[in-house]
Short mmCIF file of C-alpha atoms in Angstrom, two decimals:
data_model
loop_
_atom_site.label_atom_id
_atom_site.label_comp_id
_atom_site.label_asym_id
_atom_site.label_seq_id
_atom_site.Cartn_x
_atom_site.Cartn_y
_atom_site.Cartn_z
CA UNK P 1 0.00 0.00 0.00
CA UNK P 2 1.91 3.23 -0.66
CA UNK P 3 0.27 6.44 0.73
CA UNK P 4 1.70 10.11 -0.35
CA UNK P 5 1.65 13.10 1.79
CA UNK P 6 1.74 15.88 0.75
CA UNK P 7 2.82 19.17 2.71
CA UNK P 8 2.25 22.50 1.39
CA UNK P 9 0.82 25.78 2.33
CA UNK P 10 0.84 29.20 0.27
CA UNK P 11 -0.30 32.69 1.05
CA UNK P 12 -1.80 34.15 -1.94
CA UNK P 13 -2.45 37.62 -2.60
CA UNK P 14 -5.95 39.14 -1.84
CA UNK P 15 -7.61 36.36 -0.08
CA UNK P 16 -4.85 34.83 1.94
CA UNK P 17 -5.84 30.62 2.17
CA UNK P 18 -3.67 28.01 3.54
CA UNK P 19 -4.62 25.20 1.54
CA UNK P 20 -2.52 21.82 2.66
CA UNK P 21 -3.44 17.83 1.81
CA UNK P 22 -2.16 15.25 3.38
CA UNK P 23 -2.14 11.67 3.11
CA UNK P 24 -4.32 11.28 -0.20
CA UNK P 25 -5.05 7.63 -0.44
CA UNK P 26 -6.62 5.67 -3.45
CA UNK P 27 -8.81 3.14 -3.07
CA UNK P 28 -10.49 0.85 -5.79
CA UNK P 29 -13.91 -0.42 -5.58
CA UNK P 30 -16.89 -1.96 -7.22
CA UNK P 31 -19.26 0.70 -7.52
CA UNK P 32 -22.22 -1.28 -8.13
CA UNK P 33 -21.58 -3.64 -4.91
CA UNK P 34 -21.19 -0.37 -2.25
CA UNK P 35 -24.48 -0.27 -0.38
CA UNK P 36 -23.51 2.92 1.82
CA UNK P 37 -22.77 4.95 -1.38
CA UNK P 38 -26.92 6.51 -0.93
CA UNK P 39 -28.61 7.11 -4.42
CA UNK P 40 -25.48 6.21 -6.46
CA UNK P 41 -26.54 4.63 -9.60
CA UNK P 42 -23.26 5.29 -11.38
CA UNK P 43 -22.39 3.04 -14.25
CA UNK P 44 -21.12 -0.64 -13.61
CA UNK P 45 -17.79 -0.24 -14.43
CA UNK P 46 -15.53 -0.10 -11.52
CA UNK P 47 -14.21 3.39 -10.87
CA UNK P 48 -11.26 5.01 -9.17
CA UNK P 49 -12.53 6.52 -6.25
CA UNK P 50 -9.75 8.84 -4.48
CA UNK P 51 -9.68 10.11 -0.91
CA UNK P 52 -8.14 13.42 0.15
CA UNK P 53 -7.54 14.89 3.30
CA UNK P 54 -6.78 18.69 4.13
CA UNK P 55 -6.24 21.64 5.65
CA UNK P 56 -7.90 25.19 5.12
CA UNK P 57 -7.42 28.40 6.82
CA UNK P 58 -8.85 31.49 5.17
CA UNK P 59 -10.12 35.10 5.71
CA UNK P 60 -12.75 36.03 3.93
CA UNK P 61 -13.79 39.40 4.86
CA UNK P 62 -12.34 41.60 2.04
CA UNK P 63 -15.54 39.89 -0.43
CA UNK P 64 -17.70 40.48 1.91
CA UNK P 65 -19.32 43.87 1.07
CA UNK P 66 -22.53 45.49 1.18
CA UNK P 67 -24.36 43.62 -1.56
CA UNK P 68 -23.26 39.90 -0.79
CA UNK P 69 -25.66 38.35 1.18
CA UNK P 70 -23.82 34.76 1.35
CA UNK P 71 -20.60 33.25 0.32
CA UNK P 72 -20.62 29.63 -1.50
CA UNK P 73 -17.07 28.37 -0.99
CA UNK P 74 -15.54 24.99 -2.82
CA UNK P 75 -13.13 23.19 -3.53
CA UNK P 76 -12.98 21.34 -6.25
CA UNK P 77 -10.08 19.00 -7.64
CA UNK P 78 -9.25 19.40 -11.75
CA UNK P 79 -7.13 16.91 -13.40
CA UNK P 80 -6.59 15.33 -16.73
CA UNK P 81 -7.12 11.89 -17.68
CA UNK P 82 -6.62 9.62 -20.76
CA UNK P 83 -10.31 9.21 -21.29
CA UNK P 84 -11.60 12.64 -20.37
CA UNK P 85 -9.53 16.12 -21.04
CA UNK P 86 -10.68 17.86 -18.14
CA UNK P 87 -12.35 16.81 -14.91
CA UNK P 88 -13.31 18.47 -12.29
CA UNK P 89 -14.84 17.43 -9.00
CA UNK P 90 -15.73 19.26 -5.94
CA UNK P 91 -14.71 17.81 -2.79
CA UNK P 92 -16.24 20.01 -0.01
CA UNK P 93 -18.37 23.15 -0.13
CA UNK P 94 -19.42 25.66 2.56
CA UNK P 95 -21.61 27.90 2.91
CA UNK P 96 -21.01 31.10 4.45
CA UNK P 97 -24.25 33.36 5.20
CA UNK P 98 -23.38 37.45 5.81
CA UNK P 99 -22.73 37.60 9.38
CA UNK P 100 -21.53 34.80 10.17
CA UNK P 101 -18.00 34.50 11.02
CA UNK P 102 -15.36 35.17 8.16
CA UNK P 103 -12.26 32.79 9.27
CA UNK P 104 -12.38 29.83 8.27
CA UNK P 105 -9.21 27.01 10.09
CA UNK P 106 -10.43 23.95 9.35
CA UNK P 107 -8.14 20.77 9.82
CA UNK P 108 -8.08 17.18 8.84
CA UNK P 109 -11.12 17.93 6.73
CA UNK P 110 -12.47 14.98 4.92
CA UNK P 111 -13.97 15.53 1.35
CA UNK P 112 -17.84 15.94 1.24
CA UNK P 113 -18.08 14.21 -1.61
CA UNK P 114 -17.26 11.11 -3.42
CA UNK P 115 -14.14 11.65 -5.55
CA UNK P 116 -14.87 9.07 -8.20
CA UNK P 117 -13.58 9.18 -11.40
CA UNK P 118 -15.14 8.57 -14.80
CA UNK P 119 -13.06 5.12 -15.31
CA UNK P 120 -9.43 3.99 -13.73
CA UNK P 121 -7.79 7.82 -14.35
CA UNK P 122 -6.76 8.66 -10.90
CA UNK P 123 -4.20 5.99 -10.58
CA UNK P 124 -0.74 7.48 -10.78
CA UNK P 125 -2.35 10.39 -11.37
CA UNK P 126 0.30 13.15 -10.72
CA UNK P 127 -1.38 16.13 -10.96
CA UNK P 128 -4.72 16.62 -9.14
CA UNK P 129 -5.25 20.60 -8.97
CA UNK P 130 -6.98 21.54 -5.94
CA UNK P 131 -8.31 25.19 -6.07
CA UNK P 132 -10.46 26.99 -3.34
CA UNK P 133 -13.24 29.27 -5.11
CA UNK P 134 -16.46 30.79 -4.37
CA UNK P 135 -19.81 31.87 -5.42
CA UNK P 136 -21.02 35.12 -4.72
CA UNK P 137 -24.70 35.86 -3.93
CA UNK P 138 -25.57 39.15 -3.84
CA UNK P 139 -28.69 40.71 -2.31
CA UNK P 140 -29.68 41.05 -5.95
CA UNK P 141 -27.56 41.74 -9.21
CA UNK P 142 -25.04 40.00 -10.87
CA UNK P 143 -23.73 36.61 -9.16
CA UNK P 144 -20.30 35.98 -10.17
CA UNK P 145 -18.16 33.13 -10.02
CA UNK P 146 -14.44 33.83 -8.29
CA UNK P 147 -11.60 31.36 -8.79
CA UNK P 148 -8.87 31.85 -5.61
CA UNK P 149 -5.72 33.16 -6.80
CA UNK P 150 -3.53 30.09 -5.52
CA UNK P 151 -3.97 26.34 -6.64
CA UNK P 152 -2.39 23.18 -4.86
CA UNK P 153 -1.17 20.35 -6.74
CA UNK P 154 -1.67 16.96 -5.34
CA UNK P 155 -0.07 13.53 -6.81
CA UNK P 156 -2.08 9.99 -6.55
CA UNK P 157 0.17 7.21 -5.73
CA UNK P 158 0.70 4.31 -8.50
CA UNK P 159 -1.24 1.67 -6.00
CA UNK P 160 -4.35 0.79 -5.00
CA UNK P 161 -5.26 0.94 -0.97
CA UNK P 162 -7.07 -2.55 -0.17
CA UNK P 163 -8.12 -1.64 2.63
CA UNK P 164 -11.88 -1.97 3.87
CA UNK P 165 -12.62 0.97 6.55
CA UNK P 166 -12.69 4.41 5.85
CA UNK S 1 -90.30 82.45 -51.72
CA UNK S 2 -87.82 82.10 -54.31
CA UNK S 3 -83.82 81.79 -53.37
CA UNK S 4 -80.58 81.30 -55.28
CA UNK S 5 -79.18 78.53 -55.20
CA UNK S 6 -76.16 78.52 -53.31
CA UNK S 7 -73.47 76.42 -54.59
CA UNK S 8 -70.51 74.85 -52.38
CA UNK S 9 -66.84 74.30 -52.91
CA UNK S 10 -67.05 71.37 -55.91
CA UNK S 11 -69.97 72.17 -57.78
CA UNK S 12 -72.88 70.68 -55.38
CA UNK S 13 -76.02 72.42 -54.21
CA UNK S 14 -76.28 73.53 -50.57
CA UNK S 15 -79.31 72.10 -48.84
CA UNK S 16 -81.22 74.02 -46.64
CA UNK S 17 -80.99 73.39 -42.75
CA UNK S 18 -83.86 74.23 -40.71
CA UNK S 19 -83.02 76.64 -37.36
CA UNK S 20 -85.13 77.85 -34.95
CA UNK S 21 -84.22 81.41 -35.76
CA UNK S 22 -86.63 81.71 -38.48
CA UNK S 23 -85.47 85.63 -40.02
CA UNK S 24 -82.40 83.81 -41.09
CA UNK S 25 -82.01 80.66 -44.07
CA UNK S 26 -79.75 78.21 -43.42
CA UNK S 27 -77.43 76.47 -45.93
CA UNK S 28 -75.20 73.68 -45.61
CA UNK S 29 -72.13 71.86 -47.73
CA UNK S 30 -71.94 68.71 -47.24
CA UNK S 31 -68.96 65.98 -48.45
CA UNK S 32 -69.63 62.69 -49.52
CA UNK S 33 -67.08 60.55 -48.66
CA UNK S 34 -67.08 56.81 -50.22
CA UNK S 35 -63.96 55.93 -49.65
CA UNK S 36 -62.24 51.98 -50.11
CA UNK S 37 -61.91 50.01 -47.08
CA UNK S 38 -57.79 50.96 -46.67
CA UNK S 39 -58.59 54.61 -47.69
CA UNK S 40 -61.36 55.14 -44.73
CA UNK S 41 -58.87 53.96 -42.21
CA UNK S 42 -56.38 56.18 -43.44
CA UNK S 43 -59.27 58.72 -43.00
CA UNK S 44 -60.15 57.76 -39.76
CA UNK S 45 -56.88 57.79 -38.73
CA UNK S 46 -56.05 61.20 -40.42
CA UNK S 47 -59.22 63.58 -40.05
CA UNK S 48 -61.40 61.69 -37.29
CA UNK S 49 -63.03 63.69 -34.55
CA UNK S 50 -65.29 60.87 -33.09
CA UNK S 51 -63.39 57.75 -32.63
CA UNK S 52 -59.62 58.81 -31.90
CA UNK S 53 -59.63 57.69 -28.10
CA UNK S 54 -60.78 54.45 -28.26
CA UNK S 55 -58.30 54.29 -31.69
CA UNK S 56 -55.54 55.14 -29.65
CA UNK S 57 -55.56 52.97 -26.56
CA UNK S 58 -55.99 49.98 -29.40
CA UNK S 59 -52.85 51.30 -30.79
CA UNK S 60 -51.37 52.07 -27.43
CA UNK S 61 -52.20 48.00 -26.04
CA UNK S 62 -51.17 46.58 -29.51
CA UNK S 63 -47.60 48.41 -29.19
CA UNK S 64 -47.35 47.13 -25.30
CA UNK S 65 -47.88 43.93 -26.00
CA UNK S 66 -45.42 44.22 -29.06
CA UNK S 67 -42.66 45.95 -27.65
CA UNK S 68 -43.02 43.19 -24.71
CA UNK S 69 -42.89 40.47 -27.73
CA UNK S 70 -39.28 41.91 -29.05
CA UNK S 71 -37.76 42.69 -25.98
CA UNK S 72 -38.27 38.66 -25.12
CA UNK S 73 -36.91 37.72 -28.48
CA UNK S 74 -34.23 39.83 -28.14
CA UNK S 75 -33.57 38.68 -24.68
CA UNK S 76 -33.54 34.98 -26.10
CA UNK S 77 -31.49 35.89 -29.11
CA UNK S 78 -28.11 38.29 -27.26
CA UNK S 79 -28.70 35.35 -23.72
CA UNK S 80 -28.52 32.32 -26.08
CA UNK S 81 -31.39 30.83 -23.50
CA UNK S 82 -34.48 29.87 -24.79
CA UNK S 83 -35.73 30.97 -21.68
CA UNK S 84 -33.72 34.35 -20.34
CA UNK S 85 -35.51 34.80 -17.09
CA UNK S 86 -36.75 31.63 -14.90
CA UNK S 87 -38.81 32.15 -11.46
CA UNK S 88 -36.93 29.87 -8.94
CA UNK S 89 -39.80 26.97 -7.89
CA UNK S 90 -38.36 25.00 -5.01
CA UNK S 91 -36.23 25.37 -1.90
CA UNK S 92 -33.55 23.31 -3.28
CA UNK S 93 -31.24 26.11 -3.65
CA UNK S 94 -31.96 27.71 -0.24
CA UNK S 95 -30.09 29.80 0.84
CA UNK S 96 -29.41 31.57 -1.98
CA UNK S 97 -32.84 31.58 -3.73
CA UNK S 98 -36.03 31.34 -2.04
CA UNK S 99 -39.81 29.99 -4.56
CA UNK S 100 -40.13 33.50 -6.11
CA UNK S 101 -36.31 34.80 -6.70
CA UNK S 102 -36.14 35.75 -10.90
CA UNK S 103 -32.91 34.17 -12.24
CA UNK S 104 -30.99 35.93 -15.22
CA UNK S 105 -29.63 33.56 -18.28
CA UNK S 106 -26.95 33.16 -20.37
CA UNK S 107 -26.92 29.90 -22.44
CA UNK S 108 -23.57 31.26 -24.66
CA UNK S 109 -21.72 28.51 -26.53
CA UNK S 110 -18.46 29.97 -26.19
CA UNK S 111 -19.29 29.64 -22.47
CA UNK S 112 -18.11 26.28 -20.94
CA UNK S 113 -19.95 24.52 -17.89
CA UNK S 114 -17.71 24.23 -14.96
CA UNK S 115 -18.58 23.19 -11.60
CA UNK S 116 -19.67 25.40 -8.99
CA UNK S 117 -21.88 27.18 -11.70
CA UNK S 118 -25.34 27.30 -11.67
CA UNK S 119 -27.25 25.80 -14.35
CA UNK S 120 -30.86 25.65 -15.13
CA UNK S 121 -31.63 22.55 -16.83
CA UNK S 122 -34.71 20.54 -18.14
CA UNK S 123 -34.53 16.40 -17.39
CA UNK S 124 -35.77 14.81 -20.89
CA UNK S 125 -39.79 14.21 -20.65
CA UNK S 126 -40.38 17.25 -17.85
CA UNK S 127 -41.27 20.19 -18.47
CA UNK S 128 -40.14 22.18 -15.38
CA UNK S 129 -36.70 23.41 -15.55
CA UNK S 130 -34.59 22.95 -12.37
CA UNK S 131 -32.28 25.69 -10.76
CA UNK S 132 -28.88 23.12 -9.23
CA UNK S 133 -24.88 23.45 -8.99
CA UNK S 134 -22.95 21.72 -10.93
CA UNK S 135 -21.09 19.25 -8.99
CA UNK S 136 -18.75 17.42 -11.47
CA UNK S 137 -17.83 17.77 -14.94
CA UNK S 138 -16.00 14.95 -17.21
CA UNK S 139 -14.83 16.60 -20.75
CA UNK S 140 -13.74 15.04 -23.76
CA UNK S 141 -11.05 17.28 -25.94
CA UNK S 142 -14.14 17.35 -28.44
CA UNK S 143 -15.93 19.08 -26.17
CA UNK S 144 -18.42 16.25 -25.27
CA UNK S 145 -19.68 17.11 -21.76
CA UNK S 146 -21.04 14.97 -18.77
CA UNK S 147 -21.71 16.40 -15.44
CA UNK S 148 -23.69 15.98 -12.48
CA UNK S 149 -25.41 18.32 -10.52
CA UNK S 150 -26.61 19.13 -6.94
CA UNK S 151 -29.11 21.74 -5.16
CA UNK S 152 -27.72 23.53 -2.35
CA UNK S 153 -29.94 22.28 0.13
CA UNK S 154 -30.19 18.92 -0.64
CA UNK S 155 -28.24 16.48 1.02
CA UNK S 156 -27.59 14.44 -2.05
CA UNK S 157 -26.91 14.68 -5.83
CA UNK S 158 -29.34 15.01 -8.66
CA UNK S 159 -29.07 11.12 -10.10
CA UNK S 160 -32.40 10.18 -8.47
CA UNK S 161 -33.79 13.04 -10.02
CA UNK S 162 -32.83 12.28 -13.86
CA UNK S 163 -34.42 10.26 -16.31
CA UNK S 164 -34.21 6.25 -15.55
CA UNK S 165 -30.72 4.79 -16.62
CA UNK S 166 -29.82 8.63 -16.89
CA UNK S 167 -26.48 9.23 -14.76
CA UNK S 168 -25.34 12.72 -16.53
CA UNK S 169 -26.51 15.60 -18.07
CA UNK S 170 -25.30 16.94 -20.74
CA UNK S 171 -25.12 20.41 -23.01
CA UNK S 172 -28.83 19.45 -24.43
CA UNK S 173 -30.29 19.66 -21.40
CA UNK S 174 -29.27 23.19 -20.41
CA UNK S 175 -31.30 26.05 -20.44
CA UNK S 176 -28.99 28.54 -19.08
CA UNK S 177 -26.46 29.54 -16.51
CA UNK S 178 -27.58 31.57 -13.88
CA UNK S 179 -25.86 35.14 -14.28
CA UNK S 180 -27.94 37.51 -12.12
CA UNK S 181 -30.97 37.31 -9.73
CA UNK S 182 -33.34 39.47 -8.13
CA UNK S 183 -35.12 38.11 -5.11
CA UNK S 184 -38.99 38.04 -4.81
CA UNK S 185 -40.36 39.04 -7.89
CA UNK S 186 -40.94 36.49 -9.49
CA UNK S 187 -43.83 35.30 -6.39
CA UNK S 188 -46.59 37.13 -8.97
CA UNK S 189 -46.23 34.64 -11.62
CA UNK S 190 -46.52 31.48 -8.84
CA UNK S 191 -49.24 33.27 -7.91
CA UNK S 192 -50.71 33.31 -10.96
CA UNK S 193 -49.75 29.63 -11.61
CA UNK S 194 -51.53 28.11 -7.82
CA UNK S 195 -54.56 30.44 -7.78
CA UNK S 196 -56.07 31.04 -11.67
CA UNK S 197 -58.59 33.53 -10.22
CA UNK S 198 -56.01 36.01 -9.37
CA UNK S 199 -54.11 35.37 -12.88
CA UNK S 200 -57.43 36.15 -14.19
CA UNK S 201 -57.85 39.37 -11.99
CA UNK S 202 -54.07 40.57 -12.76
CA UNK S 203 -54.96 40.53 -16.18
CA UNK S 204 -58.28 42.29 -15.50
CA UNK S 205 -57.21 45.07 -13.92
CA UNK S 206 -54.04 45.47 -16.89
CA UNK S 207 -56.26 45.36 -19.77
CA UNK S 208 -58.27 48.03 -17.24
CA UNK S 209 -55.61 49.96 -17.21
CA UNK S 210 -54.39 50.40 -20.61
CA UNK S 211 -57.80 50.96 -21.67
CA UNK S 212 -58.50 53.89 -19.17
CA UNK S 213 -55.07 55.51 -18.62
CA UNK S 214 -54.68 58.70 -20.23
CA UNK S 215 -51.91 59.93 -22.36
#
């Protein structure tokens, strides 16, 4: 079983996000035989399904201004594959209503989601692109769509995990 | 008692008009207008003194609801969207949009679906478009699309939702990105849709309007 760690963190300019993964494991299952995976009626054909872990400390204050009346936050992972040019998944999202508090730390968060892949492309996989951006709602007008300024790259080791528990 | 006959402008006799001020005779000219059908409403429209009113609030509501007409068609054609402005119908995107928030459209081409976005999107067979996130997007370097989508406030994605056997949408089934909103608005026209008796007396008291408001 190899596992790869990865340890990074960045400060990028404008919003200032410490975005670090660690320990991003692959495991490879059956979809069609996973009973816990609710209303999943992917296709039959077993999938790479890829688990990430990480770290994310932001302040989010500067975008809050007098229109926005919430914040949708993601993070989503982007990555190229032989059968598909572009995939992206999101991993976790948040949302952040006006008021509320602005700083996000967040540690050892696990992804929200189910990072499958369309077929067997996360395998050796060495670049996963995981990017932090947000959805701005205003209290009416236009509701724009903000990439973060910094992006983390993340590797997939070249084995499968065989383990059972997550 | 004899008189002269008075003769008006075009060669006709003038026809005497009985007044009660008997010292004085009374004359009259009078035109005879037998006109074709496209000439009298030229007429009407050019020298009437009896119907112009009523001739101008028909104008008036046939230019409203025109106008309306190309603004919508023009909204369609520079959005892309077949439908430019959708009324949000459920709570799925709570939060951010409540039944009732107006949603602006952009259905561009040139414009590629990424996740996070939210698209408007029709599931083959229904009818009622649904306001979700996209959640994940698989792309081919043709551009061939698949992606999956999610509402805010649900706890899980859309693939119960789609058609049987259906796990992705794709570029057919869009109707628009969501661009721009305006909360609350758009409440009149579910109104209109769960009681028919106050569509019927919205559009009452419009055509009311029109007809009575003064230039």
């Amino acid at each position: 079983m190899v596992k790869s760690c990865e340890d990074g963190g960045h400060v990028w300019k404008g919003i200032a996000y410490r975005l670090t993964s660690s320990c991003s494991t692959l495991i490879w299952m059956s979809v069609s035989s996973r009973k816990n995976v609710d209303d999943f009626t992917g296709p039959r054909e077993r999938s790479d399904l890829g688990f990430i872990t990480f770290d994310l400390s932001a302040d989010l204050k500067p975008i809050f201004d007098w229109n926005v009346k919430q914040l949708f936050l993601y993070l989503s992972a982007e990555y190229a594959t032989k059968s598909n040019a572009l995939n992206q998944v999101v991993l976790w999202d948040k949302i952040v209503l006006r008021g509320e508090s602005t700083k996000l730390n967040l540690r050892d968060m696990k992804s929200k989601y189910f990072f499958f892949d369309d077929g067997n492309g996360l395998r050796a996989n060495k670049n996963i692109t995981l990017t932090l951006s947000w959805n701005v709602v205003p209290n009416a007008g236009i509701l724009p769509l903000v990439m973060g300024a910094g992006r983390m790259s993340v590797p997939f080791p070249e084995s499968y995990e065989t383990t059972k528990s997550y | 008692m004899e008189y002269a006959h008075i003769e008006c402008l075009g060669g006709k006799i003038a026809r005497p008009v009985s007044r009660s001020d008997t010292s004085t005779k009374y004359f009259e000219c009078r035109r005879d207008f037998r006109l074709n059908v496209p000439g009298r409403f030229v007429c009407m429209f050019l020298f009437s003194n009896v119907y112009p009113y009523l001739y101008y609030q028909v104008l008036n509501f046939g230019m409203i609801v025109s106008s309306a007409l190309m603004i919508w068609k023009g909204l369609m054609v520079v959005t892309g969207s077949e439908s430019p402005i959708v009324v949000v119908l459920s709570g799925s995107m709570e939060p951010a949009f409540h039944r009732g928030d107006l949603l602006f459209l952009t259905n561009r081409v040139e414009d590629p679906i990424r996740v996070g976005e939210i698209v408007v999107f029709r599931i083959e067979g229904r009818e009622i478009p649904i306001v979700h996130r996209v959640l994940k997007i698989h792309e081919k370097e043709n551009g061939d699309i698949k992606f999956l989508t999610k509402g805010d406030n649900n706890a899980v994605d859309d693939r119960g939702l789609y058609k049987q056997g259906q796990h992705w949408l794709e570029k057919k089934d869009v109707v628009g990105r969501a661009r721009g909103f305006v909360p609350y608005i758009g409440i009149v026209t579910i109104l209109m849709n769960d009681y028919p008796k106050f569509k019927y007396a919205v559009l009452f008291l419009l055509g009311l309007f029109v007809l009575v408001h003064r230039e």
